[in-house]
Short mmCIF file of C-alpha atoms in Angstrom, two decimals:
data_model
loop_
_atom_site.label_atom_id
_atom_site.label_comp_id
_atom_site.label_asym_id
_atom_site.label_seq_id
_atom_site.Cartn_x
_atom_site.Cartn_y
_atom_site.Cartn_z
CA MET A 13 0.00 0.00 0.00
CA SER A 14 1.37 3.39 -0.94
CA ALA A 15 2.12 6.17 1.55
CA THR A 16 -0.63 8.21 -0.11
CA ASP A 17 -3.20 5.44 0.42
CA THR A 18 -2.10 5.06 4.03
CA ALA A 19 -2.43 8.78 4.67
CA GLU A 20 -5.93 8.79 3.16
CA LEU A 21 -7.03 5.85 5.31
CA LYS A 22 -5.73 7.61 8.40
CA ARG A 23 -7.61 10.75 7.41
CA LEU A 24 -10.84 8.82 6.87
CA SER A 25 -10.36 6.99 10.16
CA GLY A 26 -9.91 10.25 12.02
CA ALA A 27 -13.03 11.68 10.42
CA HIS A 28 -15.36 8.69 10.61
CA HIS A 29 -14.15 5.63 12.54
CA TRP A 30 -14.86 5.61 16.27
CA HIS A 31 -12.38 3.07 17.64
CA PRO A 32 -13.19 0.97 20.72
CA PHE A 33 -11.41 1.81 23.98
CA THR A 34 -9.59 4.78 22.41
CA ASP A 35 -8.74 8.35 23.38
CA HIS A 36 -9.27 9.90 19.96
CA LEU A 37 -7.49 13.15 20.74
CA GLU A 38 -4.43 11.16 21.73
CA LEU A 39 -4.72 9.00 18.61
CA ALA A 40 -4.93 12.06 16.38
CA ALA A 41 -1.87 13.57 18.09
CA LEU A 42 0.04 10.39 17.26
CA GLY A 43 -0.86 10.71 13.58
CA GLY A 44 -3.69 8.21 13.42
CA PRO A 45 -3.91 4.43 13.63
CA ARG A 46 -1.56 1.83 12.25
CA ILE A 47 -3.23 0.19 9.24
CA ILE A 48 -2.96 -3.62 9.29
CA THR A 49 -3.25 -5.08 5.81
CA GLN A 50 -2.30 -8.78 5.97
CA ALA A 51 -1.60 -11.59 8.41
CA GLU A 52 -0.14 -15.10 8.36
CA GLY A 53 0.51 -17.39 11.30
CA VAL A 54 1.53 -15.09 14.16
CA TRP A 55 2.71 -12.28 11.90
CA LEU A 56 0.90 -9.09 10.90
CA THR A 57 1.86 -6.76 8.05
CA ASP A 58 1.02 -3.06 8.10
CA SER A 59 0.52 -0.64 5.24
CA SER A 60 4.21 0.32 5.25
CA GLY A 61 5.22 -3.32 4.77
CA ALA A 62 6.52 -3.75 8.34
CA ARG A 63 6.11 -7.24 9.83
CA ILE A 64 4.77 -7.33 13.37
CA LEU A 65 4.91 -10.30 15.74
CA ASP A 66 1.47 -10.60 17.34
CA ALA A 67 1.91 -12.07 20.81
CA MET A 68 -1.73 -11.29 21.66
CA ALA A 69 -3.48 -13.39 18.98
CA GLY A 70 -5.49 -10.32 18.01
CA LEU A 71 -7.57 -9.82 21.14
CA TRP A 72 -6.77 -13.17 22.81
CA CYS A 73 -8.70 -14.93 20.05
CA VAL A 74 -6.76 -16.13 16.97
CA ASN A 75 -5.96 -19.50 18.52
CA VAL A 76 -5.15 -21.31 15.26
CA GLY A 77 -3.18 -18.40 13.77
CA TYR A 78 -3.94 -16.11 10.87
CA GLY A 79 -4.44 -17.15 7.26
CA ARG A 80 -5.95 -20.63 7.73
CA ARG A 81 -7.38 -21.63 4.37
CA GLU A 82 -9.58 -24.29 5.98
CA LEU A 83 -11.59 -21.63 7.76
CA ALA A 84 -11.88 -19.42 4.69
CA ASP A 85 -13.03 -22.38 2.62
CA ALA A 86 -15.65 -23.31 5.23
CA ALA A 87 -17.02 -19.77 5.14
CA TYR A 88 -17.09 -19.75 1.32
CA ARG A 89 -18.89 -23.09 1.09
CA GLN A 90 -21.52 -22.01 3.59
CA LEU A 91 -21.98 -18.61 1.95
CA THR A 92 -22.54 -20.40 -1.35
CA ASP A 93 -25.00 -22.96 0.04
CA LEU A 94 -26.89 -20.81 2.55
CA SER A 95 -25.57 -17.35 3.32
CA PHE A 96 -28.01 -16.72 6.15
CA TYR A 97 -31.02 -17.99 7.94
CA HIS A 98 -32.05 -17.54 11.55
CA GLY A 99 -33.23 -19.66 14.44
CA PHE A 100 -36.55 -17.88 15.01
CA PHE A 101 -40.01 -19.22 14.10
CA LYS A 102 -39.25 -22.92 14.57
CA THR A 103 -36.35 -23.09 12.08
CA THR A 104 -32.59 -23.66 12.21
CA THR A 105 -29.63 -24.55 9.98
CA GLU A 106 -27.33 -27.56 9.83
CA PRO A 107 -24.09 -25.83 10.98
CA THR A 108 -25.92 -24.33 13.95
CA VAL A 109 -27.21 -27.69 15.13
CA ARG A 110 -23.91 -29.47 14.54
CA LEU A 111 -21.96 -26.82 16.43
CA ALA A 112 -24.33 -26.96 19.41
CA ALA A 113 -23.86 -30.73 19.56
CA LYS A 114 -20.07 -30.41 19.23
CA LEU A 115 -19.88 -27.87 22.06
CA ALA A 116 -21.97 -30.14 24.28
CA GLU A 117 -19.44 -32.90 23.53
CA LEU A 118 -16.37 -30.76 24.32
CA THR A 119 -17.53 -28.87 27.39
CA PRO A 120 -17.73 -30.43 30.88
CA PRO A 121 -20.60 -32.85 31.59
CA GLY A 122 -23.95 -31.28 32.33
CA LEU A 123 -23.69 -28.42 29.83
CA SER A 124 -25.94 -29.88 27.18
CA ARG A 125 -27.43 -26.85 25.43
CA ALA A 126 -25.94 -23.91 23.55
CA PHE A 127 -27.56 -20.51 23.05
CA PHE A 128 -25.71 -18.51 20.38
CA ALA A 129 -24.92 -14.80 20.28
CA ASN A 130 -22.27 -12.65 18.61
CA SER A 131 -19.89 -11.58 21.37
CA GLY A 132 -18.90 -12.39 24.92
CA SER A 133 -20.71 -9.25 26.02
CA GLU A 134 -24.00 -10.45 24.52
CA ALA A 135 -23.50 -13.94 25.93
CA ASN A 136 -23.00 -12.64 29.47
CA ASP A 137 -25.95 -10.29 29.07
CA THR A 138 -27.98 -13.35 28.07
CA ILE A 139 -26.86 -15.21 31.19
CA VAL A 140 -28.08 -12.39 33.42
CA ARG A 141 -31.55 -12.72 31.89
CA MET A 142 -31.52 -16.52 32.00
CA ALA A 143 -30.39 -16.69 35.62
CA ARG A 144 -32.96 -14.22 36.88
CA HIS A 145 -35.70 -15.94 34.88
CA TYR A 146 -34.62 -19.29 36.31
CA TRP A 147 -34.91 -18.11 39.90
CA ALA A 148 -38.29 -16.54 39.21
CA LEU A 149 -39.52 -19.87 37.86
CA LYS A 150 -38.18 -21.59 40.99
CA GLY A 151 -40.30 -19.27 43.13
CA LYS A 152 -37.34 -17.16 44.27
CA PRO A 153 -37.64 -13.93 42.22
CA GLU A 154 -35.76 -12.01 44.90
CA LYS A 155 -32.51 -13.81 43.86
CA GLN A 156 -31.34 -10.98 41.63
CA VAL A 157 -27.79 -10.04 42.66
CA PHE A 158 -24.70 -11.07 40.68
CA ILE A 159 -21.28 -11.15 42.34
CA GLY A 160 -18.17 -10.53 40.24
CA ARG A 161 -14.56 -9.77 41.12
CA GLU A 162 -12.18 -6.84 41.07
CA HIS A 163 -10.29 -6.76 37.74
CA GLY A 164 -12.94 -9.08 36.27
CA TYR A 165 -13.88 -8.43 32.65
CA HIS A 166 -17.09 -9.75 31.10
CA GLY A 167 -17.88 -7.32 28.27
CA THR A 168 -19.25 -3.86 27.55
CA THR A 169 -23.03 -4.00 27.42
CA MET A 170 -24.77 -2.37 30.38
CA ALA A 171 -25.22 -5.69 32.18
CA ALA A 172 -21.79 -7.07 31.23
CA THR A 173 -20.04 -3.88 32.34
CA SER A 174 -21.90 -4.17 35.63
CA LEU A 175 -20.55 -7.69 36.02
CA ASN A 176 -17.05 -6.31 35.44
CA GLY A 177 -14.81 -5.31 38.30
CA MET A 178 -13.21 -2.54 36.22
CA LYS A 179 -13.78 0.66 38.21
CA VAL A 180 -12.69 2.89 35.34
CA MET A 181 -15.51 1.48 33.20
CA HIS A 182 -18.03 2.12 35.97
CA GLU A 183 -17.20 5.82 35.87
CA GLN A 184 -19.12 6.19 32.60
CA GLY A 185 -22.82 5.59 32.10
CA GLY A 186 -23.98 5.40 35.69
CA LEU A 187 -22.70 1.88 36.28
CA PRO A 188 -22.81 -0.67 37.74
CA LEU A 189 -26.56 -1.17 37.52
CA PRO A 190 -28.37 -2.11 40.73
CA GLY A 191 -28.02 -5.78 41.60
CA PHE A 192 -24.29 -6.21 40.99
CA ALA A 193 -21.57 -6.56 43.63
CA HIS A 194 -17.83 -7.25 43.59
CA VAL A 195 -15.19 -8.90 45.76
CA MET A 196 -11.41 -9.19 45.78
CA ALA A 197 -9.62 -11.03 43.00
CA PRO A 198 -7.45 -14.09 43.74
CA TYR A 199 -4.35 -12.07 42.75
CA PRO A 200 -1.37 -13.65 44.52
CA PHE A 201 1.24 -11.15 43.30
CA GLU A 202 -0.56 -8.30 45.04
CA GLY A 203 -2.33 -10.01 47.93
CA GLN A 204 -0.57 -13.20 49.00
CA GLY A 205 2.20 -11.63 51.07
CA GLU A 206 3.71 -14.20 53.44
CA MET A 207 0.75 -16.58 53.16
CA SER A 208 1.01 -19.89 51.38
CA ALA A 209 -0.66 -20.11 47.97
CA GLU A 210 -3.24 -22.53 49.39
CA ALA A 211 -4.11 -20.20 52.26
CA PHE A 212 -4.42 -17.19 49.98
CA GLY A 213 -6.68 -19.07 47.57
CA ARG A 214 -9.01 -19.96 50.43
CA LEU A 215 -8.92 -16.37 51.71
CA ALA A 216 -9.96 -15.01 48.31
CA ALA A 217 -12.75 -17.59 48.05
CA ARG A 218 -14.01 -16.72 51.53
CA ALA A 219 -14.44 -13.14 50.34
CA VAL A 220 -17.12 -14.47 47.99
CA GLU A 221 -18.85 -16.31 50.81
CA GLU A 222 -18.70 -13.26 53.06
CA LYS A 223 -20.30 -11.14 50.33
CA ILE A 224 -23.05 -13.73 49.82
CA LEU A 225 -23.79 -13.74 53.55
CA ALA A 226 -23.74 -9.95 53.72
CA ILE A 227 -26.23 -9.62 50.85
CA GLY A 228 -28.20 -12.68 51.95
CA PRO A 229 -28.09 -15.96 49.99
CA GLU A 230 -31.80 -15.53 49.32
CA ASN A 231 -30.94 -12.42 47.26
CA VAL A 232 -27.94 -13.71 45.29
CA ALA A 233 -28.54 -15.18 41.83
CA ALA A 234 -25.03 -16.08 40.69
CA PHE A 235 -21.27 -15.70 40.98
CA ILE A 236 -19.26 -15.07 37.80
CA GLY A 237 -15.54 -15.53 37.27
CA GLU A 238 -13.00 -16.21 34.56
CA PRO A 239 -10.92 -19.32 35.36
CA VAL A 240 -7.88 -17.09 34.73
CA GLN A 241 -8.66 -13.37 34.67
CA GLY A 242 -7.46 -12.23 31.26
CA ALA A 243 -8.07 -8.53 30.61
CA GLY A 244 -7.63 -7.94 34.35
CA GLY A 245 -3.94 -8.76 34.00
CA VAL A 246 -3.69 -12.56 33.58
CA ILE A 247 -4.48 -13.24 37.23
CA ILE A 248 -3.87 -16.95 37.83
CA PRO A 249 -5.60 -18.20 40.99
CA PRO A 250 -4.04 -20.67 43.45
CA ASP A 251 -5.29 -24.21 42.96
CA SER A 252 -7.17 -24.00 46.25
CA TYR A 253 -9.45 -21.21 44.99
CA TRP A 254 -11.92 -22.79 42.59
CA PRO A 255 -12.73 -25.95 44.61
CA GLU A 256 -13.74 -23.64 47.45
CA ILE A 257 -15.87 -21.54 45.08
CA ASN A 258 -17.62 -24.74 43.96
CA ARG A 259 -18.42 -25.56 47.59
CA ILE A 260 -19.62 -22.05 48.44
CA CYS A 261 -21.98 -21.82 45.46
CA ARG A 262 -23.37 -25.28 46.10
CA GLU A 263 -23.94 -24.73 49.83
CA HIS A 264 -25.64 -21.36 49.36
CA ASP A 265 -27.62 -22.35 46.24
CA ILE A 266 -25.88 -19.83 43.99
CA LEU A 267 -25.50 -20.36 40.24
CA LEU A 268 -21.88 -20.50 39.06
CA ILE A 269 -20.87 -18.84 35.80
CA ALA A 270 -17.50 -19.67 34.22
CA ASP A 271 -16.58 -16.95 31.73
CA GLU A 272 -14.39 -18.88 29.29
CA VAL A 273 -14.30 -16.20 26.57
CA ILE A 274 -10.49 -15.99 26.81
CA CYS A 275 -9.69 -19.26 28.59
CA GLY A 276 -11.59 -21.58 26.26
CA PHE A 277 -10.48 -23.59 23.23
CA GLY A 278 -6.98 -24.49 24.36
CA ARG A 279 -5.68 -21.21 25.70
CA LEU A 280 -4.81 -22.72 29.11
CA GLY A 281 -3.59 -26.01 27.68
CA HIS A 282 -7.00 -27.60 28.28
CA TRP A 283 -10.10 -27.31 26.15
CA PHE A 284 -11.57 -25.13 28.87
CA GLY A 285 -10.31 -23.52 32.04
CA SER A 286 -13.10 -25.24 33.94
CA GLN A 287 -11.38 -28.55 33.24
CA ARG A 288 -8.02 -27.20 34.42
CA TYR A 289 -9.43 -25.98 37.76
CA GLY A 290 -12.27 -28.44 38.33
CA ILE A 291 -14.96 -25.77 38.07
CA ARG A 292 -18.53 -27.09 37.97
CA PRO A 293 -20.44 -24.29 36.23
CA ASP A 294 -24.14 -23.81 35.66
CA PHE A 295 -23.29 -21.52 32.73
CA MET A 296 -20.22 -21.24 30.54
CA THR A 297 -19.55 -18.19 28.37
CA LEU A 298 -17.78 -18.93 25.07
CA ALA A 299 -16.50 -16.62 22.32
CA LYS A 300 -13.14 -15.54 20.78
CA GLY A 301 -11.37 -18.88 20.20
CA ILE A 302 -14.63 -20.53 19.16
CA THR A 303 -13.90 -19.26 15.62
CA SER A 304 -10.33 -18.08 16.30
CA GLY A 305 -11.72 -14.61 15.68
CA TYR A 306 -12.30 -15.23 11.97
CA VAL A 307 -15.96 -14.26 12.27
CA PRO A 308 -18.01 -13.04 15.27
CA LEU A 309 -19.69 -15.76 17.35
CA SER A 310 -20.37 -16.52 20.99
CA ALA A 311 -22.29 -19.12 22.91
CA VAL A 312 -23.84 -19.64 26.31
CA MET A 313 -23.54 -23.25 27.47
CA VAL A 314 -26.47 -23.80 29.81
CA GLY A 315 -26.37 -26.38 32.60
CA ASP A 316 -29.02 -29.03 32.66
CA ARG A 317 -30.83 -27.90 35.82
CA VAL A 318 -31.25 -24.39 34.42
CA ALA A 319 -32.08 -25.50 30.88
CA GLU A 320 -34.66 -28.04 31.98
CA THR A 321 -36.39 -25.50 34.20
CA LEU A 322 -36.48 -22.80 31.51
CA ILE A 323 -37.68 -25.24 28.85
CA ASN A 324 -40.18 -27.24 30.90
CA GLU A 325 -41.59 -24.45 33.03
CA GLY A 326 -40.73 -21.18 31.32
CA GLY A 327 -42.57 -21.26 28.02
CA GLU A 328 -41.16 -18.87 25.41
CA PHE A 329 -37.89 -17.15 26.38
CA TYR A 330 -38.20 -13.64 24.98
CA HIS A 331 -34.59 -13.17 24.00
CA GLY A 332 -32.42 -13.62 20.92
CA PHE A 333 -30.45 -11.89 18.16
CA THR A 334 -30.86 -11.72 14.41
CA TYR A 335 -27.53 -13.46 14.06
CA SER A 336 -27.89 -16.04 16.86
CA GLY A 337 -26.32 -19.18 15.41
CA HIS A 338 -25.46 -17.56 12.05
CA PRO A 339 -24.76 -20.49 9.70
CA VAL A 340 -21.53 -19.02 8.31
CA ALA A 341 -20.14 -18.33 11.77
CA CYS A 342 -21.10 -21.82 12.93
CA ALA A 343 -19.51 -23.42 9.86
CA VAL A 344 -16.28 -21.54 10.52
CA ALA A 345 -16.40 -22.57 14.19
CA LEU A 346 -16.73 -26.23 13.23
CA ALA A 347 -13.75 -25.95 10.87
CA ASN A 348 -11.78 -24.17 13.58
CA LEU A 349 -12.49 -26.89 16.15
CA GLU A 350 -11.45 -29.51 13.61
CA VAL A 351 -8.08 -27.76 13.15
CA ILE A 352 -7.54 -27.59 16.92
CA GLU A 353 -8.30 -31.30 17.28
CA ARG A 354 -6.38 -32.47 14.22
CA GLU A 355 -3.21 -30.56 15.10
CA GLY A 356 -3.31 -31.35 18.81
CA LEU A 357 -3.11 -27.67 19.70
CA VAL A 358 -4.62 -28.03 23.17
CA ASP A 359 -1.98 -30.50 24.35
CA ARG A 360 0.72 -28.52 22.55
CA ALA A 361 -0.15 -25.39 24.52
CA ARG A 362 0.13 -27.31 27.79
CA THR A 363 3.15 -29.53 27.19
CA GLU A 364 5.26 -27.91 24.48
CA ILE A 365 4.99 -24.33 23.26
CA GLY A 366 3.44 -22.81 26.42
CA PRO A 367 6.21 -24.05 28.75
CA TYR A 368 8.87 -23.23 26.14
CA LEU A 369 7.74 -19.60 25.80
CA ARG A 370 7.72 -19.13 29.57
CA GLU A 371 11.19 -20.70 29.87
CA ARG A 372 12.57 -18.36 27.23
CA LEU A 373 11.08 -15.30 28.94
CA GLU A 374 12.46 -16.44 32.29
CA ALA A 375 15.89 -16.98 30.76
CA VAL A 376 16.23 -13.59 29.06
CA LEU A 377 14.60 -11.65 31.91
CA ASP A 378 16.39 -13.38 34.77
CA ASN A 379 17.24 -10.75 37.42
CA HIS A 380 15.94 -7.94 35.22
CA PRO A 381 15.77 -4.89 37.51
CA ILE A 382 12.10 -4.06 36.84
CA VAL A 383 10.64 -7.57 36.47
CA GLY A 384 8.91 -8.81 39.60
CA GLU A 385 7.29 -11.99 38.31
CA ILE A 386 6.68 -14.02 35.17
CA ARG A 387 3.62 -16.27 35.35
CA SER A 388 1.72 -18.30 32.80
CA GLU A 389 -0.81 -21.06 32.23
CA GLY A 390 -0.65 -22.68 28.81
CA MET A 391 -0.43 -19.91 26.23
CA ILE A 392 -1.36 -16.96 28.39
CA GLY A 393 0.95 -15.11 30.73
CA ALA A 394 2.08 -11.87 32.35
CA ILE A 395 5.29 -10.06 33.23
CA GLU A 396 4.88 -7.90 36.33
CA ILE A 397 6.83 -4.62 36.33
CA VAL A 398 8.04 -3.32 39.69
CA LYS A 399 10.28 -0.66 41.14
CA ASP A 400 11.61 -3.01 43.83
CA ARG A 401 11.82 -6.75 43.11
CA ARG A 402 12.07 -7.68 46.80
CA THR A 403 9.14 -5.65 48.15
CA ARG A 404 7.11 -5.60 44.90
CA GLU A 405 6.76 -1.85 45.22
CA ARG A 406 5.26 -0.31 42.09
CA PHE A 407 6.46 2.70 40.19
CA PRO A 408 4.33 5.82 40.72
CA GLY A 409 1.83 6.65 38.01
CA GLY A 410 -0.99 4.16 38.48
CA GLY A 411 -0.21 1.87 35.54
CA LYS A 412 1.60 4.28 33.25
CA VAL A 413 4.73 2.11 33.27
CA GLY A 414 2.82 -0.80 31.76
CA LEU A 415 1.69 1.44 28.91
CA MET A 416 5.26 2.70 28.49
CA ALA A 417 6.49 -0.88 28.10
CA ARG A 418 3.62 -1.69 25.72
CA ASP A 419 4.55 1.27 23.51
CA HIS A 420 8.16 0.10 23.36
CA CYS A 421 6.84 -3.30 22.24
CA PHE A 422 4.70 -1.68 19.54
CA ASN A 423 7.54 0.53 18.34
CA ASN A 424 9.70 -2.56 17.89
CA ASN A 425 7.03 -4.56 16.05
CA LEU A 426 5.91 -6.77 18.92
CA ILE A 427 2.30 -6.80 20.10
CA MET A 428 1.95 -7.29 23.84
CA ARG A 429 -0.65 -5.63 26.02
CA GLY A 430 -0.03 -3.29 28.93
CA ILE A 431 -2.42 -3.83 31.85
CA ARG A 432 -1.67 -1.72 34.88
CA ASP A 433 2.09 -2.24 35.46
CA SER A 434 2.44 -5.47 33.53
CA LEU A 435 2.94 -6.80 30.03
CA VAL A 436 0.64 -9.66 29.10
CA TYR A 437 0.74 -12.10 26.22
CA ALA A 438 -1.53 -14.72 24.65
CA PRO A 439 -0.18 -15.79 21.24
CA ALA A 440 -1.64 -18.24 18.76
CA LEU A 441 -1.34 -21.86 19.87
CA THR A 442 0.49 -22.52 16.60
CA MET A 443 3.51 -20.33 17.46
CA THR A 444 6.85 -21.97 16.67
CA LYS A 445 9.78 -22.17 19.08
CA GLY A 446 11.74 -19.79 16.86
CA GLU A 447 8.90 -17.27 17.09
CA ALA A 448 8.79 -17.74 20.88
CA ASP A 449 12.52 -16.93 20.95
CA GLU A 450 11.77 -13.72 19.07
CA VAL A 451 8.98 -12.79 21.50
CA ALA A 452 11.42 -13.17 24.37
CA ARG A 453 14.10 -11.11 22.61
CA LEU A 454 11.75 -8.26 21.76
CA ALA A 455 10.10 -8.29 25.20
CA LYS A 456 13.52 -7.90 26.81
CA LEU A 457 14.32 -5.04 24.46
CA ALA A 458 11.06 -3.29 25.41
CA LEU A 459 11.69 -3.77 29.13
CA ASP A 460 15.29 -2.60 28.80
CA LEU A 461 14.07 0.57 27.10
CA THR A 462 11.41 1.03 29.78
CA ALA A 463 14.01 0.65 32.51
CA ARG A 464 16.19 3.17 30.74
CA ASP A 465 13.31 5.66 30.58
CA LEU A 466 12.76 5.16 34.29
CA GLY A 467 16.44 5.77 35.04
CA VAL A 468 16.99 2.21 36.28
CA MET A 469 19.36 1.05 33.52
#
C-alpha cells in the first residue's frame, strides 16, 4: 500500500471511525492508527510493509493463527449454500445444530445446550436474563444479585459492564446497575504476602462467601468468574481457589458462571479452564477462540438444571439476536475446532509451546531490575513490572509504566498488552519455538528501554 493510500485511510479513520477503547485526541496527536493489511501465522503486516509479531493473537482470540485456508473455505462453502437464515419461528440450519452438539461434547458434563450470540458481552448479558428468569420460575424472584470480582472483565453491554470489576468502566454511564456486587480477585502477586498459595486461595474464596452472607443468599442469583482473569492482567488463581468456590456456590444455592471467553479452546492447555481448575459451572460463556476470531460468534452453554427448568416451566424465552447461530459463523467454528483437534493444539499449549515460551522469557529476563514476576498457564501469561523486586513496590503513576512498556513493544514490532504495570501475552497456539525466541528477545528489548526511561538502567 502506498504512503498516499495510508495517509488517506488515516484521514478517513480520524473523520469517521470511532475506535473501541480509544482516546481519539491522543490517537490524532500520534498521527492516526496503524493500518494492518495482511496476516499469516503469528505475523501481521502493516501498510508500510513492516512485519509485526502478534503475541496477543489479536484480542486473545486467533488460537489457530492467521491465514488458515480451511476456515476461509468453510465460510465460502456455507456462503454459497446458505448465506443466512435464523433460528426464530421454529427453524434452524445444519451448521448451527452441529456446532451446538459439538460444544456439548467438548464442554464439561452437564452443559448440554448452547444458546448462540455474537460476542462475549452479549452472551453474558444473556446469562443475566436466564439466571434471573430461572430463579423466578423456581419461586425465588428475589434472587437478583450477581457477584463478580475486582479486575474481572465480562464485556461492555450495560449488564456485562456491571458484572465487570473494572472501576474505570463504571465511571461512565452510571454503572454498575443495581443488583451487581464485587469482591477481591485471587491475585497472589498483590495479595498473598507471606501466606502460602493454598491459604491465599481460600482467603480469596471466603471473600465471595462473606459477600453472599452480607447480601443474603436468598438475594444472590449467581457468581461469575473467569478461570484465569485475562483482561484484568492474567491473574492466575491458586489451585485451592476454585474448589472452594464450587463448595460455596453449592452450599448457598448460587448459580456458578465460568466466563471462558479468553480461557476456552486451548488457551490454558486444556479445552476449557473449567477442566483445568475443576470448576462445575451452571453456565459457561464462550466466544473468541470458538472461531479463532475469523468471524463473530459466541455461545452460552447452559447447565441441565437451568435449561430443563427454563424449557419445561418457562414457556417462550423472549430473547435472541438476528444473528444467533449464524450459519456461516457456525460453519467456521466447526472448521476451527477440527483444526484444533487435528493438530493437537490443546496438548501442545500445555506440554510444548506454552512451557517453552515461559522458559525463554524467564531466561532472558532473569534478574531484570524491573521484572517482579513471570507467570503463565498454557499460552497466556504476564510479566509484572516493579520498582523493587524484593518488596514488589510499584512505580508511581498508576499503571503508566505498563503502557510505556507496551509502547516500546509496539515501536519494535511486537504486540503485547499493557495492563496496569504489567505486560501480558496470549499468542496463537500454533507459534513456533523460533517465534517464541523472538517474542522473548523483543520483550527484553522493550523492558530494557522502559528501565532506561525510568532511570533504572
